[in-house]
Tab-separated table of C-alpha atoms in Angstrom:
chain	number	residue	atom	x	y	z
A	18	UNK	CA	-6.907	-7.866	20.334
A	19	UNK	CA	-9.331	-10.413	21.942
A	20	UNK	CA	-12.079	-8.784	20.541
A	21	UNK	CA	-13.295	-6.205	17.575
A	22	UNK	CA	-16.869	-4.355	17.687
A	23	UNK	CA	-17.459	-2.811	13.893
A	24	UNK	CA	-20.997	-2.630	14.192
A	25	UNK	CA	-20.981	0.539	16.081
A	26	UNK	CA	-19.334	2.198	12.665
A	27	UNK	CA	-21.964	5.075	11.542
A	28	UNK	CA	-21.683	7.737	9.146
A	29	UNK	CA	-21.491	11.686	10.472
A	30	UNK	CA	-23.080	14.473	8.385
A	31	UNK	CA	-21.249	17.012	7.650
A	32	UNK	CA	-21.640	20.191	9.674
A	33	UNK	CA	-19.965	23.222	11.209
A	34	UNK	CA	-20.975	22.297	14.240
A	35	UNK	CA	-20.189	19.455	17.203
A	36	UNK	CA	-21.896	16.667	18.060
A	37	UNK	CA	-21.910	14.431	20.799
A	38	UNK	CA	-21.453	10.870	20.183
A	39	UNK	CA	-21.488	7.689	22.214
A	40	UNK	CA	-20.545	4.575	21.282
A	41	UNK	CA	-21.108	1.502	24.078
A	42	UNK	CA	-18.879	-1.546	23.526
A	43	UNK	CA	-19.021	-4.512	25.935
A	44	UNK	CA	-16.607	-7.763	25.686
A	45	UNK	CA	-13.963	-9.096	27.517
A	46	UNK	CA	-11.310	-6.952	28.880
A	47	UNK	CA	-7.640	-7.892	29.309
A	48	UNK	CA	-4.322	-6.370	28.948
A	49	UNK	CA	-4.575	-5.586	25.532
A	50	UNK	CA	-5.478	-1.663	24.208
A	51	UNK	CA	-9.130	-0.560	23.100
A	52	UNK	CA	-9.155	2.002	20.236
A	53	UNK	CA	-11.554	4.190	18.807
A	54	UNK	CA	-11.060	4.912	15.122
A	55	UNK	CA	-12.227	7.897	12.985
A	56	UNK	CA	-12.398	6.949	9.604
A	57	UNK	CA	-12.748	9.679	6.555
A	58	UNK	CA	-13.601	8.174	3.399
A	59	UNK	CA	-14.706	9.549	0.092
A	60	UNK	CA	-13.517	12.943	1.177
A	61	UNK	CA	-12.648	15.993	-1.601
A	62	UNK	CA	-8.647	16.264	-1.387
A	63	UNK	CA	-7.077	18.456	0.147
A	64	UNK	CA	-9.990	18.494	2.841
A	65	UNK	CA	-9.494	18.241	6.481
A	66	UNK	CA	-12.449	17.270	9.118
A	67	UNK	CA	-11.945	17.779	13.222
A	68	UNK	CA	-13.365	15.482	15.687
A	69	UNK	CA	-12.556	17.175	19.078
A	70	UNK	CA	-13.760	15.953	22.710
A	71	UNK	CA	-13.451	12.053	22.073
A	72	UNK	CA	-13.209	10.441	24.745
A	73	UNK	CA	-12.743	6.579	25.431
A	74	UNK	CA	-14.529	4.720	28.658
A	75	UNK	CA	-13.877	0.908	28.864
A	76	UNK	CA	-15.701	-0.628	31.909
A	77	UNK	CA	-15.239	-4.390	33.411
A	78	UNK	CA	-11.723	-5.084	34.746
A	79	UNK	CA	-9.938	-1.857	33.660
A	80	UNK	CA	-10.785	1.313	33.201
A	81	UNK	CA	-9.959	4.093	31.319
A	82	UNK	CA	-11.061	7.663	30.005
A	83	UNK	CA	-8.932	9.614	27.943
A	84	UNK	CA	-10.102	13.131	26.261
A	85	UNK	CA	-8.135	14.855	22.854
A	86	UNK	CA	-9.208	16.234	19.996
A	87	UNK	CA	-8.574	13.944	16.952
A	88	UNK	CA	-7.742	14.899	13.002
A	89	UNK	CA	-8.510	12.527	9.838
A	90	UNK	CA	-7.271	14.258	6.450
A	91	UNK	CA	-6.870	13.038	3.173
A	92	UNK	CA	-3.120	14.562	3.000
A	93	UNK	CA	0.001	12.935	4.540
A	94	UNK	CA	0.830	11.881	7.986
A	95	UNK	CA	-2.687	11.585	10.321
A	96	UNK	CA	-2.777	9.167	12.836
A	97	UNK	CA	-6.273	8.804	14.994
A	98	UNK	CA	-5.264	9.306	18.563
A	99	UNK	CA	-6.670	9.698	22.237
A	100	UNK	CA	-4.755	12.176	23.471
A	101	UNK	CA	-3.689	14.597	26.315
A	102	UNK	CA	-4.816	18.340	26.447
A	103	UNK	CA	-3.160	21.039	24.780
A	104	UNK	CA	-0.239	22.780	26.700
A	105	UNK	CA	-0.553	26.682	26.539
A	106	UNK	CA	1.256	28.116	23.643
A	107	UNK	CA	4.964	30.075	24.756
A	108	UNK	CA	5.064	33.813	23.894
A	109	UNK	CA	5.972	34.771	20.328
A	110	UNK	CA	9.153	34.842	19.352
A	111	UNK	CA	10.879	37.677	18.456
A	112	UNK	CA	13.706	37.578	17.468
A	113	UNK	CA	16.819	35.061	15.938
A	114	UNK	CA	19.582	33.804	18.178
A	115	UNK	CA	22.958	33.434	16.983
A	116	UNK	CA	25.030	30.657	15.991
A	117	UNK	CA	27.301	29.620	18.933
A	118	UNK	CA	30.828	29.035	17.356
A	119	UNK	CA	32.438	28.461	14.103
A	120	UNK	CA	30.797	26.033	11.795
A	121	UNK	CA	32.712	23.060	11.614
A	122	UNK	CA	31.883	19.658	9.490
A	123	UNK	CA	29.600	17.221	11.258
A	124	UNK	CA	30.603	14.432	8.553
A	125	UNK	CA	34.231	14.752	9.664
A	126	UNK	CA	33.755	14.958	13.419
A	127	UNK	CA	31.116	11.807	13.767
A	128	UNK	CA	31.978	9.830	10.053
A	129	UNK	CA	30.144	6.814	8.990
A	130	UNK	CA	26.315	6.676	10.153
A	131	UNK	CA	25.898	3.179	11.874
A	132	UNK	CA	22.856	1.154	13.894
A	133	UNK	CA	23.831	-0.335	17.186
A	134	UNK	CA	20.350	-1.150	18.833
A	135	UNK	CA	18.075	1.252	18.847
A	136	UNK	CA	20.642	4.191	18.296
A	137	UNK	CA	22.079	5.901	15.136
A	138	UNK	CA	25.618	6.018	16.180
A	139	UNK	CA	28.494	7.929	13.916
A	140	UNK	CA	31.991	6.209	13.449
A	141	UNK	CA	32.634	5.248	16.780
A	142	UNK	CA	29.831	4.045	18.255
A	143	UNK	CA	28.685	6.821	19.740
A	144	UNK	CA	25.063	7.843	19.739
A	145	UNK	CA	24.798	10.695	17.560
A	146	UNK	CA	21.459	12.722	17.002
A	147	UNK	CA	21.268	14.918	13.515
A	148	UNK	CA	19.227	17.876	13.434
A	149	UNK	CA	18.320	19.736	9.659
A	150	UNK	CA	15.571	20.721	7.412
A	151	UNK	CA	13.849	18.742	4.704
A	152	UNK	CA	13.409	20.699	1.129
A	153	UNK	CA	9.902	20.800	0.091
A	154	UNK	CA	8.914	18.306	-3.116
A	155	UNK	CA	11.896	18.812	-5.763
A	156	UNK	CA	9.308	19.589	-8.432
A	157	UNK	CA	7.803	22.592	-6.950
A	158	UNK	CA	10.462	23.920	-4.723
A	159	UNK	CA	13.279	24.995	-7.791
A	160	UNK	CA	14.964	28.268	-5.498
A	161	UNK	CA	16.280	26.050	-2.680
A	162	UNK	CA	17.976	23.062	-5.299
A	163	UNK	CA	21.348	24.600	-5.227
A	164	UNK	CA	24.668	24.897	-3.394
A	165	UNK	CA	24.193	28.139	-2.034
A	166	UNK	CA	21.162	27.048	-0.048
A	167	UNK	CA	22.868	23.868	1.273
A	168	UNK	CA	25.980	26.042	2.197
A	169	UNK	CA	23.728	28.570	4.602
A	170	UNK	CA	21.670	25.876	5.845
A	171	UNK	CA	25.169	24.092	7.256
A	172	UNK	CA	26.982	27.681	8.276
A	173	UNK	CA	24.094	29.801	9.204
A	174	UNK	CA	21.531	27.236	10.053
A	175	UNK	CA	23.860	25.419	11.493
A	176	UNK	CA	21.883	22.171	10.191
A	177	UNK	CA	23.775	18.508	10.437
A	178	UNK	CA	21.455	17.326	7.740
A	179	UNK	CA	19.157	18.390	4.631
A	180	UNK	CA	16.572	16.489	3.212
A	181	UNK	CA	15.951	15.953	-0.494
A	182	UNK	CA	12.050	15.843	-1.062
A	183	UNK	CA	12.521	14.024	-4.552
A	184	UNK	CA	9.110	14.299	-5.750
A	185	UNK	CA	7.785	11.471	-7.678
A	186	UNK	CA	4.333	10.796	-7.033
A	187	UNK	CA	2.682	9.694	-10.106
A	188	UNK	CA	0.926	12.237	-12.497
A	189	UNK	CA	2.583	14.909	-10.836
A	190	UNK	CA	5.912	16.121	-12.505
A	191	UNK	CA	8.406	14.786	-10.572
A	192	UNK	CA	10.414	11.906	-10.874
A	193	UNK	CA	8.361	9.484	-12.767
A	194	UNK	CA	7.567	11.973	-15.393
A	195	UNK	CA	10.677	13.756	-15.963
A	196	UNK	CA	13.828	11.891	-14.541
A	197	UNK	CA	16.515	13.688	-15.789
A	198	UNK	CA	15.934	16.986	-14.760
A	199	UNK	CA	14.741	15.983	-11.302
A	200	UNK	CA	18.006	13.692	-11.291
A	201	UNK	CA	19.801	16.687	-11.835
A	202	UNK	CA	18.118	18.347	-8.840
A	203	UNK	CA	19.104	15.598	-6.642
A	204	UNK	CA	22.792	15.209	-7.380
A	205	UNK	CA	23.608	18.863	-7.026
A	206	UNK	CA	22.281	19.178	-3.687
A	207	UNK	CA	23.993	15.949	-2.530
A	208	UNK	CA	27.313	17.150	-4.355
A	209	UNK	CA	26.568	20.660	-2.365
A	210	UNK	CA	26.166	18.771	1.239
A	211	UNK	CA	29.813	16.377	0.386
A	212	UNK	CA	31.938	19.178	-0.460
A	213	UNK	CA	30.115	21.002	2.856
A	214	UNK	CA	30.917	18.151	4.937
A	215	UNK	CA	26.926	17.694	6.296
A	216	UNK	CA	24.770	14.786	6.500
A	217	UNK	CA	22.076	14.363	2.835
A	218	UNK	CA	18.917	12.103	2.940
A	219	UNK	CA	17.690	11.095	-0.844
A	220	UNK	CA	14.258	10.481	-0.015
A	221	UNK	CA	12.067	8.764	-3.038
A	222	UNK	CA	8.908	11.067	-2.304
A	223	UNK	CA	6.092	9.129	-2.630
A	224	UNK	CA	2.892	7.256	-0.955
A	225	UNK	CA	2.356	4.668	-3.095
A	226	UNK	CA	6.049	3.718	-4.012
A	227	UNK	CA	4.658	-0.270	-4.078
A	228	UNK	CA	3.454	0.652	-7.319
A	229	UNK	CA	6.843	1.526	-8.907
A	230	UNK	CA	9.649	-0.804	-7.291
A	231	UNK	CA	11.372	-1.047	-10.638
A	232	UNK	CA	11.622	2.575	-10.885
A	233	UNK	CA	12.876	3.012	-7.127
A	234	UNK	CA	15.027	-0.223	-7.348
A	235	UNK	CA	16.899	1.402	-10.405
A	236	UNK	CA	16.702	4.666	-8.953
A	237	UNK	CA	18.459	3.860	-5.406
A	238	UNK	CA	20.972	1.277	-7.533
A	239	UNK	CA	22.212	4.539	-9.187
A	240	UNK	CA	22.529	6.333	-6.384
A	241	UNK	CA	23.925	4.005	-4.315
A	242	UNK	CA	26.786	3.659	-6.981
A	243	UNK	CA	27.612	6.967	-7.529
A	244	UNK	CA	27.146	7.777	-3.812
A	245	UNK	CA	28.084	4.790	-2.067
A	246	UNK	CA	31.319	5.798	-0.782
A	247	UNK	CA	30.266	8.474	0.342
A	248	UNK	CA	29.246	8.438	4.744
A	249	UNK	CA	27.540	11.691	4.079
A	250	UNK	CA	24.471	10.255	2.008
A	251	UNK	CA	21.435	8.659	3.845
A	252	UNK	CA	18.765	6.864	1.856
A	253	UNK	CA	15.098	6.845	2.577
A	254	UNK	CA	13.667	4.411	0.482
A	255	UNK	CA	9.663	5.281	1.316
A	256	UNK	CA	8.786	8.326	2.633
A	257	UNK	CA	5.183	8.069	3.663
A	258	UNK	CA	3.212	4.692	2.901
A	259	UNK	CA	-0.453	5.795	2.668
A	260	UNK	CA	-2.674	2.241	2.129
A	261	UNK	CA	-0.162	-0.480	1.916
A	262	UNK	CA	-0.053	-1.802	5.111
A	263	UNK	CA	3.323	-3.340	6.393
A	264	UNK	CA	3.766	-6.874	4.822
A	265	UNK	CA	3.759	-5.039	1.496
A	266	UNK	CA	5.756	-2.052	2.488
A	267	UNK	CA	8.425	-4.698	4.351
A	268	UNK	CA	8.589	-6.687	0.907
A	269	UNK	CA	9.033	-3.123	-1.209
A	270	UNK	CA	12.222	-2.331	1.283
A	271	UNK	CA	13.792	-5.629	1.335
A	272	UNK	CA	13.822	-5.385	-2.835
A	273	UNK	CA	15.316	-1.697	-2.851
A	274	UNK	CA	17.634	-2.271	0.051
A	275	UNK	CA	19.255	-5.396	-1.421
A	276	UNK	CA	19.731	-3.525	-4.688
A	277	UNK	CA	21.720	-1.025	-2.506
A	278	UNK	CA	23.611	-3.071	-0.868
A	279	UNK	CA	25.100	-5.231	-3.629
A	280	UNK	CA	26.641	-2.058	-5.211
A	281	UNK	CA	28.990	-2.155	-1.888
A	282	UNK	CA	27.143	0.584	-0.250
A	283	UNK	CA	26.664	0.278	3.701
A	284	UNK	CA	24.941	3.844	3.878
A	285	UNK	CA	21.971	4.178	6.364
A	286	UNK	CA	18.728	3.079	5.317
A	287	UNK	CA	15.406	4.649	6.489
A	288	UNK	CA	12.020	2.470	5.863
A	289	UNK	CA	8.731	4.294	5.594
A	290	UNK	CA	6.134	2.770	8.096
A	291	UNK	CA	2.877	2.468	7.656
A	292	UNK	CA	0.492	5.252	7.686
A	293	UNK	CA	2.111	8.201	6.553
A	294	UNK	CA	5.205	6.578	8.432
A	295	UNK	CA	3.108	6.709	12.383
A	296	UNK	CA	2.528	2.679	12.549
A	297	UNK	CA	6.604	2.189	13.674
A	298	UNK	CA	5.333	-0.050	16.371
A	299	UNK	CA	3.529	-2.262	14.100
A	300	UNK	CA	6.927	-2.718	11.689
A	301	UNK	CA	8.771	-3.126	15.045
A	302	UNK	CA	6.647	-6.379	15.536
A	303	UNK	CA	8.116	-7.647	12.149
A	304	UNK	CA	11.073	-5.809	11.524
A	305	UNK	CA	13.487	-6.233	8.414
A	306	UNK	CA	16.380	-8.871	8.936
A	307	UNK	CA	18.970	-9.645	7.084
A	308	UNK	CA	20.404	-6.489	6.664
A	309	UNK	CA	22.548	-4.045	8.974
A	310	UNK	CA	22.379	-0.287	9.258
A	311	UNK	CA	18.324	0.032	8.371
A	312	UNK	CA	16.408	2.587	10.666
A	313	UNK	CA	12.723	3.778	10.216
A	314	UNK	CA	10.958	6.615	9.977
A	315	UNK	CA	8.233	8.529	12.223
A	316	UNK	CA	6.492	11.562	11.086
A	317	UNK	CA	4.400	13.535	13.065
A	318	UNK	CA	2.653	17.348	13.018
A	319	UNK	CA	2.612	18.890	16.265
A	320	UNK	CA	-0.951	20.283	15.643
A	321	UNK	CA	-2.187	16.704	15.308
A	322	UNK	CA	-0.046	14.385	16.530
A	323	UNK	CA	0.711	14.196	20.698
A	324	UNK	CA	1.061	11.530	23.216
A	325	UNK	CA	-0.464	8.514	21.266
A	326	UNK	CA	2.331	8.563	18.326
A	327	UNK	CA	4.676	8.937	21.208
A	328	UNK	CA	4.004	6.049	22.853
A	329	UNK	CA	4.007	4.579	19.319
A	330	UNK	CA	7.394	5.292	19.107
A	331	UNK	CA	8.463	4.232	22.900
A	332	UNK	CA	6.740	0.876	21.710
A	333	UNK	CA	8.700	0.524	18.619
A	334	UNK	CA	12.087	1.181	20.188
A	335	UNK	CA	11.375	-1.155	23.573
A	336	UNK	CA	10.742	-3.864	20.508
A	337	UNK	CA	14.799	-2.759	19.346
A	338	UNK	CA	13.793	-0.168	16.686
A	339	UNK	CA	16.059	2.448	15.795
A	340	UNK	CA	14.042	5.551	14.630
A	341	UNK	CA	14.815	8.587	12.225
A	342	UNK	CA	12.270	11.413	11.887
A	343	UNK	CA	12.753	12.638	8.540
A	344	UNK	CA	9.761	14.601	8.449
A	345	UNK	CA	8.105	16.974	11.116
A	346	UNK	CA	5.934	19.957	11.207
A	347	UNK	CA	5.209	22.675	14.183
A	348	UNK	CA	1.362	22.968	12.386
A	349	UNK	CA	-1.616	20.484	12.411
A	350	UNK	CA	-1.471	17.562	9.716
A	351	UNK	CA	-2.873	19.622	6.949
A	352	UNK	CA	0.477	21.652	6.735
A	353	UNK	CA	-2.093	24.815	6.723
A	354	UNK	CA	-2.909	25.226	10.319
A	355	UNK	CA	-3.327	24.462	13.990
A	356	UNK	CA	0.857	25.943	14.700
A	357	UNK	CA	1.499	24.365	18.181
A	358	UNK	CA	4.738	25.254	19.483
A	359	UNK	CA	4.268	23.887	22.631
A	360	UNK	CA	3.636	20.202	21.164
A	361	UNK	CA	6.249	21.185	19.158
A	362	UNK	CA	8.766	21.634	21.903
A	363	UNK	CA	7.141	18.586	23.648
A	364	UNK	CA	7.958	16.686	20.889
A	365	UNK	CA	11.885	18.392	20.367
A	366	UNK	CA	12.315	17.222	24.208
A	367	UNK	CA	11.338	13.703	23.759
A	368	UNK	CA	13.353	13.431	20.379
A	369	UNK	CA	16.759	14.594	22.314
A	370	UNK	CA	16.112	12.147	25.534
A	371	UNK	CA	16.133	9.322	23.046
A	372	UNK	CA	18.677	10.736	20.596
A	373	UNK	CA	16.007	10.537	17.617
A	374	UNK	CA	17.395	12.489	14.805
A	375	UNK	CA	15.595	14.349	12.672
A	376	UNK	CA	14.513	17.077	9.724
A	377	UNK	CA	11.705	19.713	9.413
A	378	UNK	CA	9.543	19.898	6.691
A	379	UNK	CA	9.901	22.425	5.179
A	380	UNK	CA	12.485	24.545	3.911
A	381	UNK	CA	10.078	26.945	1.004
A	382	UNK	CA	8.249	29.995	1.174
A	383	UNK	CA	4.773	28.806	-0.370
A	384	UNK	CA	2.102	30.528	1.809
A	385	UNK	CA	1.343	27.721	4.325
A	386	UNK	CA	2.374	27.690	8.261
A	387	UNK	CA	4.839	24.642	7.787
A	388	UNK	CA	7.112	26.556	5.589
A	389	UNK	CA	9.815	28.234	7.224
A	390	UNK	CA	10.397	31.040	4.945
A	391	UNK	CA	8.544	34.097	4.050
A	392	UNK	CA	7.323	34.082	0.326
A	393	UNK	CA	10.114	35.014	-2.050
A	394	UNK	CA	12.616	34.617	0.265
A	395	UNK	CA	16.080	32.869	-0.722
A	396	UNK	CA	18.302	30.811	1.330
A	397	UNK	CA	21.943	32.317	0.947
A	398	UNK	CA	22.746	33.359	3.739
A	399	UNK	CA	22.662	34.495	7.873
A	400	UNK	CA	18.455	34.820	7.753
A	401	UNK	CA	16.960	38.111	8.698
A	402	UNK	CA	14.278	37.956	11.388
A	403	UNK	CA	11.976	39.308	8.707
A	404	UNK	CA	12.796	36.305	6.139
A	405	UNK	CA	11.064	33.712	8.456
A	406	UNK	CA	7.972	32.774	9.317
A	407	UNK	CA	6.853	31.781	13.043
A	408	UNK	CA	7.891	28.322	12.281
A	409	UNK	CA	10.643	29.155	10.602
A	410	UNK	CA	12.042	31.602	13.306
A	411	UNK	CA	11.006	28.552	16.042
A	412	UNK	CA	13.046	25.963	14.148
A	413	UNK	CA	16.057	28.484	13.202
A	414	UNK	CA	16.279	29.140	16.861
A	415	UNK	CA	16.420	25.228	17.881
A	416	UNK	CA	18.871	24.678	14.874
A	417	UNK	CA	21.641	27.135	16.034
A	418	UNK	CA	21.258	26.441	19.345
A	419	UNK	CA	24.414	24.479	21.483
């Protein structure tokens, strides 16, 4: 940018209710963007605080005024945006469609995952968009690591893809604390998706993966060598960096991705991005060479995110970017809140015009709006109406759709 004004930075009380703020920048003005950041520091976890009505006004050669509200949380994927207004909401759903068809194999009818451009194509080249659901962290989501849940989310979901949340954020149970039996976790449902004939991402779980590259290097050699061979498995090698910013995160991937690929393995790669994997336009400036067959991820929460990650992502792939969103939600950022399912079909719409593949998050019945199932609910079988939860009947119904 030609210029950067930091002296306007202040720090808000908290309070319940709004405040107007103005801010008055002046500098030179050229083609390049003008952002406003929110910044939330030193917040409790698991906290969220709105900033609504912010609006940007940049006088001198351009202009421009732009009104959304905004969300910073201390939990994962919040980008600071300037925004559009909210679409009205559709009418509730009511009720489940049915599958169209017999359920046939997606691994046999497309094959081997490959990058040409900006594309995921399958075996021959052909641009091929997945569509699935991510499992929720391996170490707290035990009822949905099994065959019979992978087997009714291919049939009855009718999903090209499942996600494996492998949990292994330090300190908290998963991966880095007990390997084995989270191991275990892993392999059966990518043993359950091969002998289904549907697409698996491994995904190592974490924000701060940086911090354990010996662990994720072994981890992705194993995999990679048991799995290899297999078109079927994806990995995703950083789900959502959350302070490293890209030179770091670039450095991380290049490590676990050329331990992958001298075991043989020419799977698909995904790359986190930084900030809780929004920033793909910033990789795209600097992308990984050297390797073939790496895409990227983009997260986003309907409730939160809108236009600005969008154009993020147009960005990214007019700089040759292929893109993979492993991880979306129909709520606000905090995974508690905010459902939007009209940002959500926004989104759904601009993911299918650019053949952008990708998984919800999540497949578990804890009591949060993200969750797609009902609490105690089981996956193993045709869902009931009754099992799901609004988001769960709103993705069911895009899943099974022709």
């Amino acid at each position: 940018a030609p210029w950067e004004h930091h002296g306007a930075a202040r720090e808000l009380p908290l309070s319940t209710q709004w405040e107007k703020i103005v801010f008055a920048f002046d500098g030179p003005w050229d083609e390049s963007d003008a952002r406003i950041t929110f910044t939330n520091l030193g917040t409790a976890v698991g906290q969220i605080y709105w900033f609504a009505d912010c609006s940007l006004t940049v006088t001198g050669q351009r202009k421009a005024a732009v009104a959304a509200p905004v969300a910073v949380a201390t939990s994962a994927a919040v980008a600071t945006s300037a925004e559009t207004p909210k679409t009205p909401q559709p009418a509730p759903i009511t009720a489940l469609r049915e599958p169209v068809g017999m359920y046939s194999s997606p691994v046999k009818a497309h094959g081997a995952l490959q990058v040409i451009g900006t594309k995921i194509c399958d075996s021959r080249g052909k641009p091929y968009q997945m569509k699935g659901m991510s499992l929720f962290w391996s170490q707290w989501s035990g009822p949905y690591y099994n065959s019979a849940t992978v087997n009714a989310l291919a049939e009855d979901w009718r999903c090209s893809v499942v996600r494996i949340a492998m949990g292994a954020e330090e300190g908290k149970g998963g991966y880095l604390e007990n390997p084995e039996a989270t191991l275990a976790k892993v392999k059966t449902v990518v043993d359950a998706a091969i002998a289904k004939g549907i697409y698996v991402i491994i995904d190592w779980h974490e924000e701060q993966a940086v911090k354990h590259l010996p662990q994720a290097t072994a981890f992705f050699k194993q995999m990679a060598t048991i799995y290899g061979k297999y078109p079927h498995v994806i990995f995703e090698i950083y789900n959502e960096p959350n302070g490293p910013q890209w030179p770091a995160i670039k450095s991380y991937s290049e490590a676990v991705i050329a331990a992958i690929r001298k075991t043989g393995s020419n799977n698909l790669i995904v790359v986190g991005t930084p900030r809780w994997s929004q920033d793909v336009d910033i990789a795209a400036e600097n992308p990984i060479t050297g390797y073939k067959n790496i895409a990227y991820s983009l997260h986003f929460y309907a409730g939160t995110h809108r236009q600005f990650l969008r154009d993020k992502a147009t960005l990214a792939m007019k700089r040759g970017m292929a893109l993979f969103v492993t991880e979306w939600g129909t709520c606000d950022a905090s995974g508690n809140g905010g459902l939007d399912f009209a940002e959500s079909q926004v989104w759904l719409d601009f993911l299918d015009a650019n053949n952008i593949s990708w998984a919800n998050f999540s497949l578990n019945d804890k009591a949060e709006t993200t969750s797609t199932l009902k609490p105690g609910t089981l996956v193993n079988g045709r869902p009931k109406f009754s099992d799901l939860t609004p988001a769960g009947a709103f993705v069911f119904n895009h899943l099974v759709a022709p």
